[in-house]
Amino acid sequence: TLEQRYMRATGVTPARALRRMRLDQAKRLLADTEWSVARVGEACGIEHPQQLARLFQRELGITPTAYRQSQRYRER
């Protein structure tokens, strides 16, 4: 199947790759815009802000807001 071939070629499932792409886009938007967390999530294809928060917590161990603040601190 497509999923098995993708997994063999990349080492991750298509769903995992999509989550990673969405997370990377959300990180960029949080760092570069003043958009609300809800708007960032929508722009990344994540319907509810809680889903974005869970993704951040699971993958990075912090909330989207905390990530944004950490990026602002680095720019100073």
PDB file of C-alpha atoms in Angstrom, residues 9-73:
ATOM      1  CA  ALA A   9      11.133   5.273   1.749  1.00  0.00           C
ATOM      2  CA  THR A  10      11.080   7.844   4.544  1.00  0.00           C
ATOM      3  CA  GLY A  11      11.119   5.935   7.806  1.00  0.00           C
ATOM      4  CA  VAL A  12       7.934   7.637   9.048  1.00  0.00           C
ATOM      5  CA  THR A  13       4.253   7.205   8.345  1.00  0.00           C
ATOM      6  CA  PRO A  14       2.465   9.725   6.126  1.00  0.00           C
ATOM      7  CA  ALA A  15       0.424  10.860   9.144  1.00  0.00           C
ATOM      8  CA  ARG A  16       3.605  11.475  11.166  1.00  0.00           C
ATOM      9  CA  ALA A  17       5.162  13.400   8.277  1.00  0.00           C
ATOM     10  CA  LEU A  18       2.041  15.550   7.961  1.00  0.00           C
ATOM     11  CA  ARG A  19       2.026  16.289  11.711  1.00  0.00           C
ATOM     12  CA  ARG A  20       5.689  17.303  11.508  1.00  0.00           C
ATOM     13  CA  MET A  21       5.001  19.630   8.559  1.00  0.00           C
ATOM     14  CA  ARG A  22       2.086  21.218  10.416  1.00  0.00           C
ATOM     15  CA  LEU A  23       4.210  21.629  13.539  1.00  0.00           C
ATOM     16  CA  ASP A  24       7.047  23.238  11.571  1.00  0.00           C
ATOM     17  CA  GLN A  25       4.640  25.661   9.901  1.00  0.00           C
ATOM     18  CA  ALA A  26       3.021  26.510  13.242  1.00  0.00           C
ATOM     19  CA  LYS A  27       6.429  27.175  14.787  1.00  0.00           C
ATOM     20  CA  ARG A  28       7.284  29.595  11.972  1.00  0.00           C
ATOM     21  CA  LEU A  29       3.965  31.408  12.239  1.00  0.00           C
ATOM     22  CA  LEU A  30       4.164  31.696  16.013  1.00  0.00           C
ATOM     23  CA  ALA A  31       7.667  33.131  15.779  1.00  0.00           C
ATOM     24  CA  ASP A  32       7.015  35.472  12.853  1.00  0.00           C
ATOM     25  CA  THR A  33       3.451  36.739  13.330  1.00  0.00           C
ATOM     26  CA  GLU A  34       1.178  38.141  15.995  1.00  0.00           C
ATOM     27  CA  TRP A  35      -1.616  35.780  14.968  1.00  0.00           C
ATOM     28  CA  SER A  36      -3.638  34.109  17.695  1.00  0.00           C
ATOM     29  CA  VAL A  37      -2.910  30.475  18.441  1.00  0.00           C
ATOM     30  CA  ALA A  38      -6.316  29.615  16.950  1.00  0.00           C
ATOM     31  CA  ARG A  39      -5.491  31.411  13.700  1.00  0.00           C
ATOM     32  CA  VAL A  40      -2.079  29.748  13.509  1.00  0.00           C
ATOM     33  CA  GLY A  41      -3.733  26.373  13.965  1.00  0.00           C
ATOM     34  CA  GLU A  42      -6.261  27.074  11.238  1.00  0.00           C
ATOM     35  CA  ALA A  43      -3.501  28.167   8.854  1.00  0.00           C
ATOM     36  CA  CYS A  44      -1.750  24.862   9.510  1.00  0.00           C
ATOM     37  CA  GLY A  45      -4.831  22.730   8.969  1.00  0.00           C
ATOM     38  CA  ILE A  46      -5.529  22.143  12.655  1.00  0.00           C
ATOM     39  CA  GLU A  47      -9.171  22.754  13.405  1.00  0.00           C
ATOM     40  CA  HIS A  48      -9.108  23.384  17.160  1.00  0.00           C
ATOM     41  CA  PRO A  49      -6.540  25.294  19.264  1.00  0.00           C
ATOM     42  CA  GLN A  50      -6.556  22.414  21.755  1.00  0.00           C
ATOM     43  CA  GLN A  51      -5.265  20.078  19.050  1.00  0.00           C
ATOM     44  CA  LEU A  52      -2.381  22.435  18.358  1.00  0.00           C
ATOM     45  CA  ALA A  53      -1.635  22.660  22.071  1.00  0.00           C
ATOM     46  CA  ARG A  54      -1.586  18.849  22.365  1.00  0.00           C
ATOM     47  CA  LEU A  55       0.705  18.559  19.352  1.00  0.00           C
ATOM     48  CA  PHE A  56       3.140  21.085  20.804  1.00  0.00           C
ATOM     49  CA  GLN A  57       3.047  19.454  24.224  1.00  0.00           C
ATOM     50  CA  ARG A  58       3.624  15.972  22.784  1.00  0.00           C
ATOM     51  CA  GLU A  59       6.381  16.942  20.349  1.00  0.00           C
ATOM     52  CA  LEU A  60       8.134  19.848  22.116  1.00  0.00           C
ATOM     53  CA  GLY A  61       7.042  19.586  25.734  1.00  0.00           C
ATOM     54  CA  ILE A  62       5.728  23.185  25.795  1.00  0.00           C
ATOM     55  CA  THR A  63       2.598  25.096  24.820  1.00  0.00           C
ATOM     56  CA  PRO A  64       2.340  27.169  21.633  1.00  0.00           C
ATOM     57  CA  THR A  65       2.324  30.356  23.726  1.00  0.00           C
ATOM     58  CA  ALA A  66       5.465  29.301  25.594  1.00  0.00           C
ATOM     59  CA  TYR A  67       7.126  28.501  22.267  1.00  0.00           C
ATOM     60  CA  ARG A  68       6.253  31.968  20.943  1.00  0.00           C
ATOM     61  CA  GLN A  69       7.678  33.604  24.064  1.00  0.00           C
ATOM     62  CA  SER A  70      10.889  31.575  23.819  1.00  0.00           C
ATOM     63  CA  GLN A  71      11.372  32.722  20.226  1.00  0.00           C
ATOM     64  CA  ARG A  72      10.791  36.351  21.124  1.00  0.00           C
ATOM     65  CA  TYR A  73      13.340  36.063  23.926  1.00  0.00           C
TER      66      TYR A  73
END
